[in-house]
């Protein structure tokens, strides 16, 4: 990068020292705008959304199907608690008897939907009885509204010559009927789809669907389905309206799908005989065509994927919300803790061809093979695919890039107009990140996908992250990021960081918070943007921040500068600690020595472990054979501590040995309490990486990161040297790494953009004092009033189904001129929109 380019990139956000203040409730700032200059253009697609089927985001979430396990495909492979009859229960009335069995045989509906329900009717109770099954839906049940239409369908066949009388009805959890039975006569021993409409008499959030039969013989059922008729945009096989509307309200510029860890984990083989592999990477051809012909798969996050919401529906949803589709395909190098490369040239070639076919499915004419398939599904017009990503968070950089290069060559040869996106691994820094960026940069790739989840402190400290990126190098797609909680303090730190993204809009071309959706009663990951249960949905505080930025982005940055907050930084202080994560490990010969050689702590555990405090309250710690041992290999974060929180400038030495389990061991330093510490995590992330992490108020960020594996039974000598804010780490006598933790967590951040005729002044004040700010807009050609939108609240505030403390407040500010003073509230995000004249 040249000095001129760097100066230009920094001009929009240079920070200078603020004057001293007398009022402890107010800090004074200055903000000046260079209205006659222009900064980087902002693409209309800059902010978007990332959908991954995590936290039950698809089935039971965005996908509007109300029946859980509609095709009886659930399996212990998906989740150890599942059976093929999960969510189904046998029911009988009027003395009817029979049996139900889930069967996988030659009578199935089709090869890729292998299970079906066999109902053997043994008696009808004198002609009035009925026998069958009831589905409980997701969570507490099906959310049903009085007077609304619900579309029922089922595939069925019967061996009874006279036919079998089938009925579908909606019930409450206690069996009370909500509708009259929908009568269907199943005729013939060939699979046929039967449909009808049900209208509940009352509203419930614990509804059930009953499918019962009268008569004799054997009835076979599959794909029993119930959809609200009122889906988003009224689409069949459609999306839950309230969730889709909340996503649409963000006005996203793109939709990244389908993952995430779903893309690059599991087998990369097809769903076919003889194995019918149920733990596969997400392969797009499994997810299109009639829903009853789509494959089954085990979800990486511990549940079942029906693929009812598939690639066609994703493309359709992107079009419906005006977003650019951005699919991600597997690179045949697994990530997310699996870290294996599939070295099978034929399989790689097949996946590359699948990707070329995907582009044809999206963009090809109806005369092409896959364009015709798209048209047959109801969309003759091309979807207009322009961007496509290969891989997700791979931890084997060289293996990944070798595969990526093969995809790249094939796609460039046939579809040179497609922007291909590579990635930089799972973290914001470290050896994998550096190696992948080196490979991407050297090879001149179009765009690199960065992912990171860090503490609020990290986001406040790294507003300038992209200021120094090479303007002529690959562009950045920030595909996943979030501060690790759903409090307003987290959202404020994200907002502060986003001002840096906009300031660097010539480098950061796309950005999406993640994850997007989460079932409040069944989730694997927090934080999340939009929460839901079976009946309600609500935006988190981060949703409100994202919505504010995404609906007020502007089309160009206007250079501006602001003063900084006075700050004082002292040395790293704190006690020491030992911990494990899904591992049993032993520790011995702990010694802490001050910089002058004074012994602060020395413990060989020969007399017990009375000097150690169980800080986390997890795990089983005992002294065994003169060592301190944590024996519960299922326990996570088992921190025990010793020493003085006021310690500074010291050396910590310890011997650590992994005894059993999934990971390695952790040694903590600078421990002030259970939410504020540093630790050296050796053999973490499934024993694939070693890293130094810093926790501030419970949120963690990574300071150093290297690929590594800890051997079971081997004793490691560890030493941590702390001097001021400099830390050096030694492994078996050799320096492993070092860092200086001296970045300032600046709470006052801003950026100014132009939106046609408006100047938008965006200010984040992430501190407990108001920010009295003298503003110079750099021009007198502005209206005398400004429209103000403010998000303000307590830093611990959390939005929920019943309370939304963080929501936008709109107002009008009068007295605007070239210069004016405005006081930005404590803990706030404020957008001032001023019309230029």
XYZ file of C-alpha atoms in Angstrom, residues 140-658:
519
model
C -44.826 -26.691 22.610
C -46.831 -27.594 19.531
C -48.339 -26.019 16.457
C -49.283 -22.345 16.638
C -52.758 -22.188 15.133
C -54.969 -19.110 14.734
C -58.717 -19.086 14.807
C -60.250 -18.723 11.350
C -56.970 -19.043 9.458
C -56.509 -21.613 6.692
C -53.992 -24.436 7.000
C -53.080 -26.571 4.009
C -52.899 -30.282 4.715
C -51.368 -32.910 2.446
C -50.303 -36.528 2.712
C -49.078 -39.252 0.408
C -50.992 -42.501 0.954
C -51.820 -45.930 -0.467
C -53.965 -48.833 0.764
C -54.266 -52.524 0.016
C -57.964 -52.522 0.985
C -59.983 -53.055 -2.194
C -62.866 -50.844 -1.080
C -60.521 -48.037 -0.073
C -59.650 -46.658 3.340
C -61.406 -43.750 5.026
C -58.734 -41.288 6.193
C -59.343 -38.184 8.296
C -57.141 -35.231 9.255
C -58.048 -32.882 12.066
C -56.427 -30.309 14.326
C -56.542 -30.841 18.073
C -55.325 -29.304 21.287
C -52.740 -31.055 23.431
C -55.479 -32.691 25.500
C -57.189 -34.090 22.400
C -59.998 -31.540 22.029
C -60.923 -31.167 18.368
C -60.242 -27.728 16.836
C -61.675 -28.598 13.422
C -64.150 -30.971 11.891
C -62.342 -33.968 10.381
C -61.179 -33.514 6.828
C -62.428 -36.681 5.148
C -60.336 -38.398 2.472
C -60.876 -41.737 0.826
C -57.610 -43.421 -0.053
C -58.076 -45.662 -3.071
C -55.585 -48.023 -4.646
C -52.223 -49.459 -3.737
C -50.202 -46.786 -5.520
C -48.777 -43.691 -3.862
C -51.101 -40.726 -4.353
C -51.004 -37.229 -2.864
C -54.168 -36.103 -1.057
C -54.801 -32.487 -0.027
C -57.300 -30.372 1.877
C -57.755 -27.325 4.092
C -58.280 -27.119 7.862
C -59.601 -24.034 9.707
C -59.307 -24.006 13.539
C -62.241 -22.835 15.647
C -59.963 -21.412 18.349
C -56.391 -20.144 18.711
C -53.704 -22.233 20.401
C -49.923 -22.465 20.606
C -50.026 -26.166 21.465
C -51.885 -27.592 18.499
C -51.638 -31.118 17.139
C -52.339 -32.757 13.768
C -54.174 -36.083 13.925
C -54.235 -38.424 10.939
C -56.556 -41.367 11.575
C -58.202 -44.101 9.560
C -61.204 -46.398 9.692
C -61.618 -49.670 7.936
C -59.383 -52.667 7.450
C -56.163 -53.638 5.778
C -52.799 -51.923 5.550
C -52.500 -48.181 5.005
C -49.171 -46.608 4.059
C -48.520 -42.903 4.784
C -45.676 -40.523 4.007
C -45.005 -36.775 3.846
C -47.821 -35.770 6.196
C -47.709 -31.980 5.997
C -49.454 -28.899 7.404
C -48.609 -25.390 6.212
C -50.183 -22.074 7.111
C -51.845 -20.904 3.921
C -50.557 -17.418 4.668
C -46.823 -17.917 4.068
C -44.434 -15.110 3.117
C -45.487 -13.784 -0.292
C -48.095 -16.588 -0.323
C -45.626 -19.103 -1.683
C -46.377 -22.843 -1.461
C -43.751 -24.791 0.473
C -43.057 -21.337 1.804
C -41.607 -19.397 4.702
C -42.948 -18.373 8.087
C -44.301 -14.912 7.518
C -43.224 -13.043 10.668
C -39.631 -14.281 10.456
C -39.331 -13.549 6.747
C -40.783 -10.076 7.264
C -38.253 -9.277 9.978
C -35.437 -10.312 7.663
C -36.921 -8.295 4.796
C -37.228 -5.240 7.073
C -33.449 -5.198 7.360
C -33.309 -4.334 3.648
C -30.379 -6.729 3.145
C -28.111 -6.311 0.155
C -27.312 -10.020 -0.037
C -28.338 -13.404 1.349
C -25.523 -15.831 2.117
C -26.651 -19.462 2.440
C -26.786 -22.349 3.436
C -23.863 -22.251 5.942
C -21.664 -22.288 7.853
C -20.469 -25.533 9.272
C -23.187 -27.373 7.324
C -21.244 -26.759 4.130
C -17.884 -28.296 4.926
C -18.474 -31.030 7.494
C -19.259 -34.721 7.168
C -18.946 -36.950 4.139
C -18.822 -35.426 0.673
C -20.315 -38.524 -0.929
C -23.757 -38.511 -2.496
C -26.923 -39.798 -0.829
C -27.043 -43.137 -2.584
C -26.692 -46.900 -2.191
C -25.252 -48.864 -0.591
C -24.524 -46.686 2.440
C -27.110 -43.876 2.219
C -24.735 -41.640 4.217
C -26.618 -39.478 6.728
C -23.777 -37.165 7.779
C -23.002 -35.306 4.589
C -21.888 -31.848 3.633
C -24.691 -29.694 2.253
C -24.929 -30.550 -1.461
C -27.315 -28.395 -3.446
C -28.695 -31.079 -5.755
C -30.082 -32.896 -2.694
C -32.337 -29.914 -1.993
C -34.231 -29.181 -5.209
C -37.145 -30.758 -7.045
C -40.368 -32.038 -5.451
C -40.024 -32.058 -1.662
C -40.977 -35.717 -1.414
C -37.948 -36.581 -3.561
C -35.382 -34.584 -1.586
C -32.709 -36.337 0.455
C -32.505 -36.652 4.234
C -29.463 -35.512 6.173
C -28.167 -35.186 9.711
C -27.608 -31.564 10.694
C -24.104 -30.777 11.994
C -25.681 -28.983 14.945
C -27.340 -32.117 16.293
C -30.722 -32.445 14.666
C -32.410 -33.420 11.380
C -32.517 -31.503 8.094
C -35.542 -32.151 5.912
C -34.254 -30.042 2.985
C -37.797 -28.763 2.461
C -36.094 -25.378 2.546
C -33.580 -25.871 -0.241
C -31.615 -24.025 -2.878
C -34.643 -23.063 -4.969
C -36.370 -21.580 -1.903
C -33.190 -19.718 -0.915
C -32.877 -18.161 -4.362
C -36.584 -17.317 -4.319
C -36.325 -15.700 -0.887
C -33.309 -13.633 -1.962
C -35.302 -12.378 -4.934
C -38.350 -11.646 -2.781
C -36.364 -9.436 -0.380
C -34.293 -7.768 -3.089
C -31.033 -9.374 -1.969
C -28.128 -10.690 -4.019
C -27.896 -14.487 -3.609
C -24.528 -15.717 -2.349
C -24.380 -19.520 -2.065
C -21.496 -21.415 -0.434
C -20.376 -24.835 -1.690
C -18.101 -27.403 -0.004
C -14.367 -27.383 -0.802
C -13.889 -31.006 0.327
C -11.764 -29.843 3.241
C -13.736 -30.068 6.463
C -13.609 -27.413 9.169
C -15.497 -26.736 12.399
C -13.247 -29.067 14.402
C -13.179 -31.943 11.884
C -10.155 -30.705 9.897
C -9.775 -33.385 7.258
C -8.988 -33.104 3.569
C -10.729 -35.433 1.137
C -8.041 -36.390 -1.365
C -10.180 -38.032 -4.034
C -9.645 -36.476 -7.505
C -12.800 -38.028 -8.937
C -14.930 -36.754 -6.056
C -13.374 -33.296 -6.328
C -14.121 -33.272 -10.041
C -17.748 -34.213 -9.343
C -18.176 -31.383 -6.831
C -16.637 -28.883 -9.248
C -19.099 -30.023 -11.915
C -21.922 -29.728 -9.380
C -20.864 -26.127 -8.807
C -20.869 -25.388 -12.526
C -24.325 -26.954 -12.655
C -25.405 -24.719 -9.780
C -24.449 -21.632 -11.762
C -26.445 -23.002 -14.698
C -29.404 -23.693 -12.382
C -29.294 -20.061 -11.230
C -28.513 -18.327 -14.510
C -28.942 -20.752 -17.387
C -31.609 -20.450 -20.096
C -34.624 -22.721 -19.956
C -33.099 -24.655 -22.833
C -30.169 -25.751 -20.629
C -30.348 -28.869 -18.469
C -30.374 -27.095 -15.115
C -32.107 -23.962 -16.334
C -34.944 -26.240 -17.407
C -35.037 -27.735 -13.908
C -35.371 -24.228 -12.449
C -38.175 -23.457 -14.861
C -39.962 -26.697 -13.988
C -39.900 -25.609 -10.344
C -41.701 -22.396 -11.318
C -39.025 -19.817 -12.161
C -38.191 -19.570 -15.878
C -36.381 -16.261 -15.380
C -32.725 -16.595 -14.229
C -31.976 -15.674 -10.630
C -28.984 -13.512 -11.622
C -26.211 -15.140 -9.586
C -23.050 -12.971 -9.479
C -21.134 -14.197 -6.396
C -20.318 -17.683 -5.139
C -18.182 -18.851 -2.210
C -16.157 -22.041 -1.944
C -15.522 -23.426 1.538
C -16.090 -22.209 5.076
C -13.585 -21.746 7.924
C -11.122 -24.407 6.772
C -8.263 -25.011 9.224
C -6.020 -26.731 6.650
C -5.034 -23.724 4.550
C -2.822 -25.375 1.950
C -5.182 -28.285 1.352
C -8.130 -25.907 1.088
C -6.395 -23.573 -1.302
C -5.310 -26.415 -3.559
C -8.972 -27.428 -3.923
C -10.148 -23.819 -4.202
C -7.710 -23.295 -7.064
C -9.297 -26.162 -9.014
C -12.788 -24.696 -8.484
C -11.494 -21.296 -9.496
C -9.952 -22.496 -12.757
C -13.088 -24.359 -13.809
C -15.485 -21.521 -12.940
C -13.301 -18.840 -14.544
C -13.117 -20.878 -17.748
C -16.879 -21.230 -18.124
C -18.305 -18.343 -16.084
C -15.665 -15.580 -15.872
C -18.305 -13.079 -14.754
C -18.811 -14.853 -11.399
C -17.027 -13.309 -8.398
C -15.542 -16.232 -6.485
C -15.083 -15.894 -2.723
C -12.303 -17.646 -0.802
C -11.895 -17.546 2.999
C -9.390 -16.965 5.797
C -10.340 -19.607 8.356
C -12.317 -19.408 11.589
C -10.627 -16.541 13.458
C -9.625 -12.892 13.126
C -5.898 -13.663 13.375
C -3.413 -16.490 13.825
C -1.325 -18.826 11.707
C -4.239 -20.156 9.624
C -5.527 -16.638 8.980
C -2.087 -15.389 7.951
C -1.368 -18.351 5.669
C -4.710 -18.173 3.897
C -4.437 -14.432 3.394
C -0.942 -14.926 1.963
C -2.253 -17.547 -0.470
C -5.275 -15.453 -1.411
C -3.235 -12.298 -1.884
C -0.471 -13.955 -3.892
C -2.997 -15.631 -6.180
C -5.042 -12.478 -6.672
C -8.416 -13.862 -5.635
C -11.438 -11.592 -5.917
C -12.685 -11.675 -2.352
C -11.834 -13.253 1.018
C -14.448 -14.252 3.598
C -13.400 -13.376 7.167
C -15.168 -14.751 10.262
C -14.754 -13.806 13.895
C -16.718 -13.829 17.129
C -15.035 -11.747 19.817
C -15.652 -9.760 22.979
C -17.074 -6.222 23.023
C -13.592 -5.076 24.037
C -12.142 -6.483 20.817
C -14.680 -4.683 18.650
C -14.018 -1.385 20.433
C -10.281 -1.909 20.048
C -10.324 -2.843 16.363
C -12.320 -0.100 14.666
C -9.219 0.598 12.565
C -8.748 -3.055 11.514
C -9.223 -2.378 7.799
C -7.513 1.017 7.645
C -4.226 -0.648 6.734
C -5.520 -3.325 4.326
C -4.090 -3.185 0.815
C -6.483 -1.218 -1.377
C -5.269 -3.093 -4.453
C -5.556 -6.564 -2.883
C -8.524 -8.928 -2.512
C -11.695 -7.370 -1.177
C -13.162 -8.458 2.152
C -16.432 -10.240 2.755
C -17.015 -10.142 6.501
C -19.311 -13.162 6.363
C -19.727 -13.829 10.084
C -19.149 -11.566 13.051
C -20.735 -10.805 16.404
C -19.837 -9.743 19.903
C -20.322 -12.706 22.203
C -23.605 -11.888 23.950
C -27.006 -10.357 23.182
C -26.797 -7.410 25.562
C -26.965 -3.828 24.339
C -23.320 -3.378 25.371
C -22.441 -5.977 22.746
C -24.525 -4.243 20.122
C -22.879 -0.915 20.900
C -19.452 -2.429 20.337
C -20.645 -3.908 17.021
C -22.013 -0.515 15.989
C -18.697 1.122 16.817
C -16.944 -1.478 14.675
C -19.376 -0.943 11.796
C -18.358 2.697 11.519
C -14.903 1.331 10.650
C -16.402 -1.024 8.077
C -18.133 1.861 6.326
C -15.053 4.070 6.512
C -13.232 1.283 4.642
C -15.989 0.531 2.138
C -13.390 0.364 -0.640
C -11.986 -2.776 1.063
C -14.952 -4.266 2.952
C -17.501 -4.937 0.243
C -19.896 -7.262 2.084
C -20.679 -7.789 5.773
C -23.207 -9.920 7.655
C -23.837 -10.425 11.361
C -24.278 -14.074 12.338
C -26.140 -16.214 13.186
C -29.420 -14.852 11.904
C -32.132 -16.956 13.640
C -32.493 -18.891 16.884
C -35.285 -20.871 18.528
C -35.373 -19.559 22.091
C -36.220 -23.033 23.402
C -33.724 -25.033 21.355
C -30.462 -23.473 20.268
C -26.782 -24.344 19.967
C -25.213 -20.894 19.712
C -25.541 -17.423 21.145
C -25.655 -14.551 20.298
C -28.228 -14.394 17.493
C -29.970 -11.608 15.630
C -33.620 -12.732 15.591
C -35.184 -14.975 18.243
C -38.430 -16.900 17.975
C -40.697 -19.487 19.553
C -43.489 -21.325 17.765
C -45.728 -18.252 17.777
C -43.673 -15.066 18.278
C -40.450 -13.519 17.026
C -38.401 -10.560 18.124
C -35.243 -8.750 17.157
C -32.305 -8.655 19.544
C -30.578 -5.388 20.371
C -28.097 -6.272 17.618
C -31.020 -6.610 15.196
C -31.949 -3.009 15.949
C -28.361 -1.873 15.328
C -28.089 -3.848 12.094
C -31.452 -2.555 10.884
C -30.455 1.038 11.584
C -27.201 0.727 9.634
C -28.678 -1.353 6.805
C -31.502 1.097 6.151
C -29.259 4.166 6.350
C -26.061 3.067 4.669
C -25.689 5.783 2.070
C -23.797 5.531 -1.187
C -20.492 7.244 -0.341
C -18.328 7.960 2.683
C -17.711 11.608 3.536
C -14.298 12.171 5.185
C -14.613 13.204 8.834
C -12.611 13.195 12.029
C -13.397 13.151 15.726
C -11.551 13.601 18.963
C -10.765 10.632 21.182
C -11.630 9.696 24.739
C -8.850 10.230 27.290
C -7.721 6.826 28.505
C -5.348 5.392 31.077
C -3.805 1.935 30.645
C -2.029 0.146 33.481
C -0.149 -3.161 33.599
C -1.803 -6.568 33.324
C -2.719 -7.614 36.856
C -4.288 -10.739 38.299
C -3.960 -14.135 39.912
C -3.185 -17.415 38.129
C -5.362 -20.396 37.276
C -5.629 -23.910 35.872
C -8.481 -25.256 33.777
C -9.647 -27.971 31.390
C -12.249 -28.250 28.631
C -13.750 -31.660 27.863
C -10.497 -33.184 29.100
C -8.927 -34.770 32.147
C -5.514 -33.252 32.921
C -3.005 -33.058 35.755
C -0.853 -30.147 36.920
C 2.254 -30.065 39.074
C 5.100 -27.834 40.257
C 3.275 -24.523 39.972
C 5.551 -21.577 40.691
C 4.908 -17.836 40.454
C 7.909 -15.540 40.747
C 7.968 -11.737 40.800
C 10.216 -9.880 38.364
C 12.767 -9.325 41.159
C 12.944 -13.070 41.868
C 10.668 -13.077 44.909
C 8.571 -16.242 45.155
C 4.856 -15.401 45.177
C 3.501 -18.951 44.978
C 5.046 -22.399 45.003
C 2.940 -25.555 45.086
C 3.919 -29.161 44.338
C 0.634 -30.406 45.854
C 2.487 -32.651 48.303
C 0.277 -31.319 51.116
C -2.975 -30.965 49.163
C -4.475 -28.082 47.216
C -5.823 -25.795 49.933
C -4.431 -22.696 48.192
C -6.649 -23.166 45.144
C -10.206 -21.870 44.766
C -12.784 -23.502 42.453
C -13.717 -20.342 40.541
C -15.983 -21.942 37.941
C -17.591 -24.539 40.210
C -17.292 -27.208 37.520
C -15.208 -30.337 37.179
C -13.764 -32.733 39.759
C -10.404 -31.621 41.164
C -8.404 -33.895 43.468
C -4.786 -34.411 44.434
C -3.487 -37.705 43.047
C 0.101 -38.969 43.326
C 1.370 -35.499 44.159
C -0.371 -33.710 41.284
C -3.554 -31.636 40.993
C -5.905 -33.548 38.660
C -9.218 -32.682 37.025
C -10.863 -36.045 36.278
C -14.215 -35.198 34.680
C -13.492 -35.278 30.960
C -17.010 -34.130 30.088
C -16.765 -30.913 32.128
C -15.983 -27.626 30.373
C -14.327 -24.498 31.784
C -13.266 -25.973 35.143
C -11.150 -23.004 36.252
C -9.448 -23.054 39.669
C -7.392 -20.062 40.800
C -4.691 -19.115 43.273
C -2.871 -15.946 44.223
C -3.599 -12.229 44.389
C -5.668 -10.318 41.795
C -3.215 -7.445 42.301
C -0.160 -9.378 41.107
C 1.744 -7.830 38.194
C 5.087 -8.395 36.449
C 5.536 -12.067 37.234
C 6.506 -15.431 35.768
C 4.166 -18.427 35.992
C 5.654 -21.898 35.578
C 3.664 -25.151 35.579
C 3.890 -28.721 34.336
C 0.747 -29.946 32.557
C -0.230 -33.410 31.326
C -3.313 -34.420 29.353
